PDB file of C-alpha atoms in Angstrom:
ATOM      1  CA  UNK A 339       2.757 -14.204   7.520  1.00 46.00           C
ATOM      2  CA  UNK A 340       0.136 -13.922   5.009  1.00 62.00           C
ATOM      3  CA  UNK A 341       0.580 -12.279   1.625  1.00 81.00           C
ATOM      4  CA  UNK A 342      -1.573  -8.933   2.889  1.00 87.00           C
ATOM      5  CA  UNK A 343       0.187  -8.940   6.142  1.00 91.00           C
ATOM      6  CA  UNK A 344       4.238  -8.689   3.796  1.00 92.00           C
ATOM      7  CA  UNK A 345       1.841  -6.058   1.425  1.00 94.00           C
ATOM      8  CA  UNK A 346       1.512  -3.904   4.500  1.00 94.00           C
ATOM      9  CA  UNK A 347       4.432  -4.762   6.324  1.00 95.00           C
ATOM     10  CA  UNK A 348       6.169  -3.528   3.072  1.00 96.00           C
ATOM     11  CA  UNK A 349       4.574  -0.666   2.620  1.00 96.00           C
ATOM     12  CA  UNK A 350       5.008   0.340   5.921  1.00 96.00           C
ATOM     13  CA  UNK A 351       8.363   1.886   5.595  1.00 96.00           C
ATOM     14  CA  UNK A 352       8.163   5.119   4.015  1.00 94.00           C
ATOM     15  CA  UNK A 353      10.739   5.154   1.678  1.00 94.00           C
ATOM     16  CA  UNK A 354       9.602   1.624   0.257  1.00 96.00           C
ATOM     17  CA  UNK A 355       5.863   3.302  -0.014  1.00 95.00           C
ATOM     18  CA  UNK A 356       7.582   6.409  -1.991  1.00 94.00           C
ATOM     19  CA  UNK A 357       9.234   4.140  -4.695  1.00 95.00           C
ATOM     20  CA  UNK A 358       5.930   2.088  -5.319  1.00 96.00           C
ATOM     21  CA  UNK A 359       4.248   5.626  -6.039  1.00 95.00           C
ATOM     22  CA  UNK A 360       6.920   6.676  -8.061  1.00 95.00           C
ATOM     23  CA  UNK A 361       6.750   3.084  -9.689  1.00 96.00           C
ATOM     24  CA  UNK A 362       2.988   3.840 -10.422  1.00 95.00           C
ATOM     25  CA  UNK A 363       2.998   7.148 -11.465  1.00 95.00           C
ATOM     26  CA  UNK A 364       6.232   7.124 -13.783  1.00 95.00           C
ATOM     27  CA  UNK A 365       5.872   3.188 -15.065  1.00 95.00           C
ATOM     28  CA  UNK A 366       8.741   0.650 -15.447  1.00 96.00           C
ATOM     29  CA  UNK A 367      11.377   1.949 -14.113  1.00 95.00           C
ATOM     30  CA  UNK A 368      15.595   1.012 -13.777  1.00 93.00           C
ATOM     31  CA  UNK A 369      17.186   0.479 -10.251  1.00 88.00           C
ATOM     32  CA  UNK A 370      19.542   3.634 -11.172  1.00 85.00           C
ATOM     33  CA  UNK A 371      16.261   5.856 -11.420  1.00 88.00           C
ATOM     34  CA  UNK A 372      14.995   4.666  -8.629  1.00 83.00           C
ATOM     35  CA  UNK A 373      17.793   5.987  -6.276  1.00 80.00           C
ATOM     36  CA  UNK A 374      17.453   9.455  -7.432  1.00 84.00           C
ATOM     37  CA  UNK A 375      15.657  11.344  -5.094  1.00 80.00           C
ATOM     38  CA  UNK A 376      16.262   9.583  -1.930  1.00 85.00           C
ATOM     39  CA  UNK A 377      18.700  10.523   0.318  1.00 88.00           C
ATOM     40  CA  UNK A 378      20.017   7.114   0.667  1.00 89.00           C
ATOM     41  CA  UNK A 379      22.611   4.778  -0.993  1.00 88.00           C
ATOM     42  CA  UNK A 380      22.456   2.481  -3.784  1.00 84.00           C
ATOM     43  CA  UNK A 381      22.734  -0.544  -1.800  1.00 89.00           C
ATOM     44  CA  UNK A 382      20.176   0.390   0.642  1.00 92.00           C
ATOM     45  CA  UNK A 383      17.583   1.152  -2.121  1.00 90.00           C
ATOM     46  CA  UNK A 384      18.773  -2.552  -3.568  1.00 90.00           C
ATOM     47  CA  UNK A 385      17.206  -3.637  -0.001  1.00 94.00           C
ATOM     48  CA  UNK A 386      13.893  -1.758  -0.053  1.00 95.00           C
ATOM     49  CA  UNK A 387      13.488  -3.439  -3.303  1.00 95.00           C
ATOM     50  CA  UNK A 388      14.132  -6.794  -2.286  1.00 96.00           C
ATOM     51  CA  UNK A 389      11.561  -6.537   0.346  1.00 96.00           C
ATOM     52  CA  UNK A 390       8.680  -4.936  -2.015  1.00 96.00           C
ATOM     53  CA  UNK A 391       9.747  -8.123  -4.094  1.00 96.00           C
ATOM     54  CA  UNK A 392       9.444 -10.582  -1.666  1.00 95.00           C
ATOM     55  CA  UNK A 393       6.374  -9.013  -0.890  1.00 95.00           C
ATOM     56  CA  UNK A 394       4.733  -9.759  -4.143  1.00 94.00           C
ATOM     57  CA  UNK A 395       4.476  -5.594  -4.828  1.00 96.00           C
ATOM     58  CA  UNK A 396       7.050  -5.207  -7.585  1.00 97.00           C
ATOM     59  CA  UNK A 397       8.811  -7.189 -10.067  1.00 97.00           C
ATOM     60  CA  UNK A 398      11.819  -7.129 -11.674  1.00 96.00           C
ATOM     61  CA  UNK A 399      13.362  -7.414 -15.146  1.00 96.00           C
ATOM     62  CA  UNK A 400      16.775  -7.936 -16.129  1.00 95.00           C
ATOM     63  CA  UNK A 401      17.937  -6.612 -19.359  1.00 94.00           C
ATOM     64  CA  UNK A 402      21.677  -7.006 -19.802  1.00 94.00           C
ATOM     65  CA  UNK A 403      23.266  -5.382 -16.529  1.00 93.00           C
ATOM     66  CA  UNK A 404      20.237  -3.463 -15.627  1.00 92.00           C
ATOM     67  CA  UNK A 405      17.415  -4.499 -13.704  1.00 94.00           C
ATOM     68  CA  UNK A 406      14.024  -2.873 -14.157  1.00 96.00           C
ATOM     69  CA  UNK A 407      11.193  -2.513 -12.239  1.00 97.00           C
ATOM     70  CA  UNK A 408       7.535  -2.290 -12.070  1.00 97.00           C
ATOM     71  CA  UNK A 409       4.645  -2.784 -10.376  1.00 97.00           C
ATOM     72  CA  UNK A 410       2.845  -5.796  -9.459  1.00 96.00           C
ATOM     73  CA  UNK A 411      -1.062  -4.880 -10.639  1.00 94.00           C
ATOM     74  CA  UNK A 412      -2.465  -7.392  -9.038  1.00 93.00           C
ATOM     75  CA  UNK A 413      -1.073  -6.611  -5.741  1.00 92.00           C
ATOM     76  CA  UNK A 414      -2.400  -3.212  -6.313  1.00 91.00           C
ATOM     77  CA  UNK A 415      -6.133  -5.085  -6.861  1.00 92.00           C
ATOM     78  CA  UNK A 416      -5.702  -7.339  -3.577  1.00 91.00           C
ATOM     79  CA  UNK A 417      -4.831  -3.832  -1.478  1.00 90.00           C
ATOM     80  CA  UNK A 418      -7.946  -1.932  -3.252  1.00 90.00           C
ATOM     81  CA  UNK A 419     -10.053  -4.999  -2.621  1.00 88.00           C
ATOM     82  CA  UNK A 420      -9.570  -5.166   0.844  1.00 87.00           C
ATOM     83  CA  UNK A 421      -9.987  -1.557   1.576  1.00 87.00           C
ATOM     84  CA  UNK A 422     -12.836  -1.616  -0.050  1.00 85.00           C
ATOM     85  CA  UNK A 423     -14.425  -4.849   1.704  1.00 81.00           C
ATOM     86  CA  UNK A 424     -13.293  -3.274   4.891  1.00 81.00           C
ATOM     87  CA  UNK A 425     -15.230   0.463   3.657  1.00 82.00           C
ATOM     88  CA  UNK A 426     -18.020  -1.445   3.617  1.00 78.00           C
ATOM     89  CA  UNK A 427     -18.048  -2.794   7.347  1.00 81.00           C
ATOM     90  CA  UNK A 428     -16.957  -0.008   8.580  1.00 82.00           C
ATOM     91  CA  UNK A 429     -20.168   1.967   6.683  1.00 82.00           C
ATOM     92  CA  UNK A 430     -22.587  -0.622   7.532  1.00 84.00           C
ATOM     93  CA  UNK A 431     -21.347  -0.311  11.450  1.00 82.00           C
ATOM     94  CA  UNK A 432     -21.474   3.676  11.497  1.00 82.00           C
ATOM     95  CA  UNK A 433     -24.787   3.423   9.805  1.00 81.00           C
ATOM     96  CA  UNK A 434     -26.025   1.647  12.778  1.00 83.00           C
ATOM     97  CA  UNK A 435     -24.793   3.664  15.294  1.00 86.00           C
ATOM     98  CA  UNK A 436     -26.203   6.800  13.145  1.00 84.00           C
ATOM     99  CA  UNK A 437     -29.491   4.839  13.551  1.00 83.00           C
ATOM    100  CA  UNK A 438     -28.923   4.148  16.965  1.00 83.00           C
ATOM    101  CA  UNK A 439     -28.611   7.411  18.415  1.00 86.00           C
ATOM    102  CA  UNK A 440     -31.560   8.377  16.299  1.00 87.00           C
ATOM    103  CA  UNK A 441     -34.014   5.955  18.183  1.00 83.00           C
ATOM    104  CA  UNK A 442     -32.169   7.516  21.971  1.00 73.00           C
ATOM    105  CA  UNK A 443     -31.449  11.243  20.914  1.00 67.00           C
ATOM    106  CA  UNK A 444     -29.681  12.815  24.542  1.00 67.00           C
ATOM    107  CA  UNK A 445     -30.899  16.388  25.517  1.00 50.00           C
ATOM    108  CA  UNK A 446     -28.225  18.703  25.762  1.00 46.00           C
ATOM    109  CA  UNK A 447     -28.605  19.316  28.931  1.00 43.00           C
ATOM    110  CA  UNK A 448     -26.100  22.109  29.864  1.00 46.00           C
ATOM    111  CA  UNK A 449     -28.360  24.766  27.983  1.00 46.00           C
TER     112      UNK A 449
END
């Protein structure tokens, strides 16, 4: 599996997809902080976090007995850069088709 296909894969789950928001609008977080918020247990959030992990989206920090987390910014880079490479194909093929039905414009012909 490549590194894009676990960044989706991870994200994919809507609860994992919540805590990376949360992770990039509120900053470094703690695992306790984390839990708040979703109806779910401590252990199961422990899970979702070992799987955005392993999938190179967050990191962790231990201080003491606590572990912290943020977000990976390069992971965030590899997403954007994708989407963006695949804006531009998609643009580039609509654009076409735009100029396609320009040259063979149909008559509406249920006037």
């Amino acid at each position: 599996m490549t590194d894009l296909t676990k960044t989706f894969a991870a994200l994919s789950d809507a609860t994992r997809l919540s805590m990376v928001e949360r992770l990039m609008d509120q900053g470094e977080l703690p695992a306790g902080t984390l839990v708040d918020g979703f109806d779910i247990s401590a252990p199961a959030v422990s899970r979702h976090l070992k799987v955005l992990r392993e999938a190179g989206l967050v990191e962790q920090r231990s201080e003491g007995t606590h572990r912290y987390y943020s977000v990976r910014p390069e992971s965030m880079r590899r997403i954007a850069n994708w989407t963006i490479d695949r804006r531009a194909f998609w643009q580039q093929s609509l654009d076409r088709l735009d100029d396609l039905l320009a040259l063979n414009p149909e008559e509406d012909t249920q006037s």
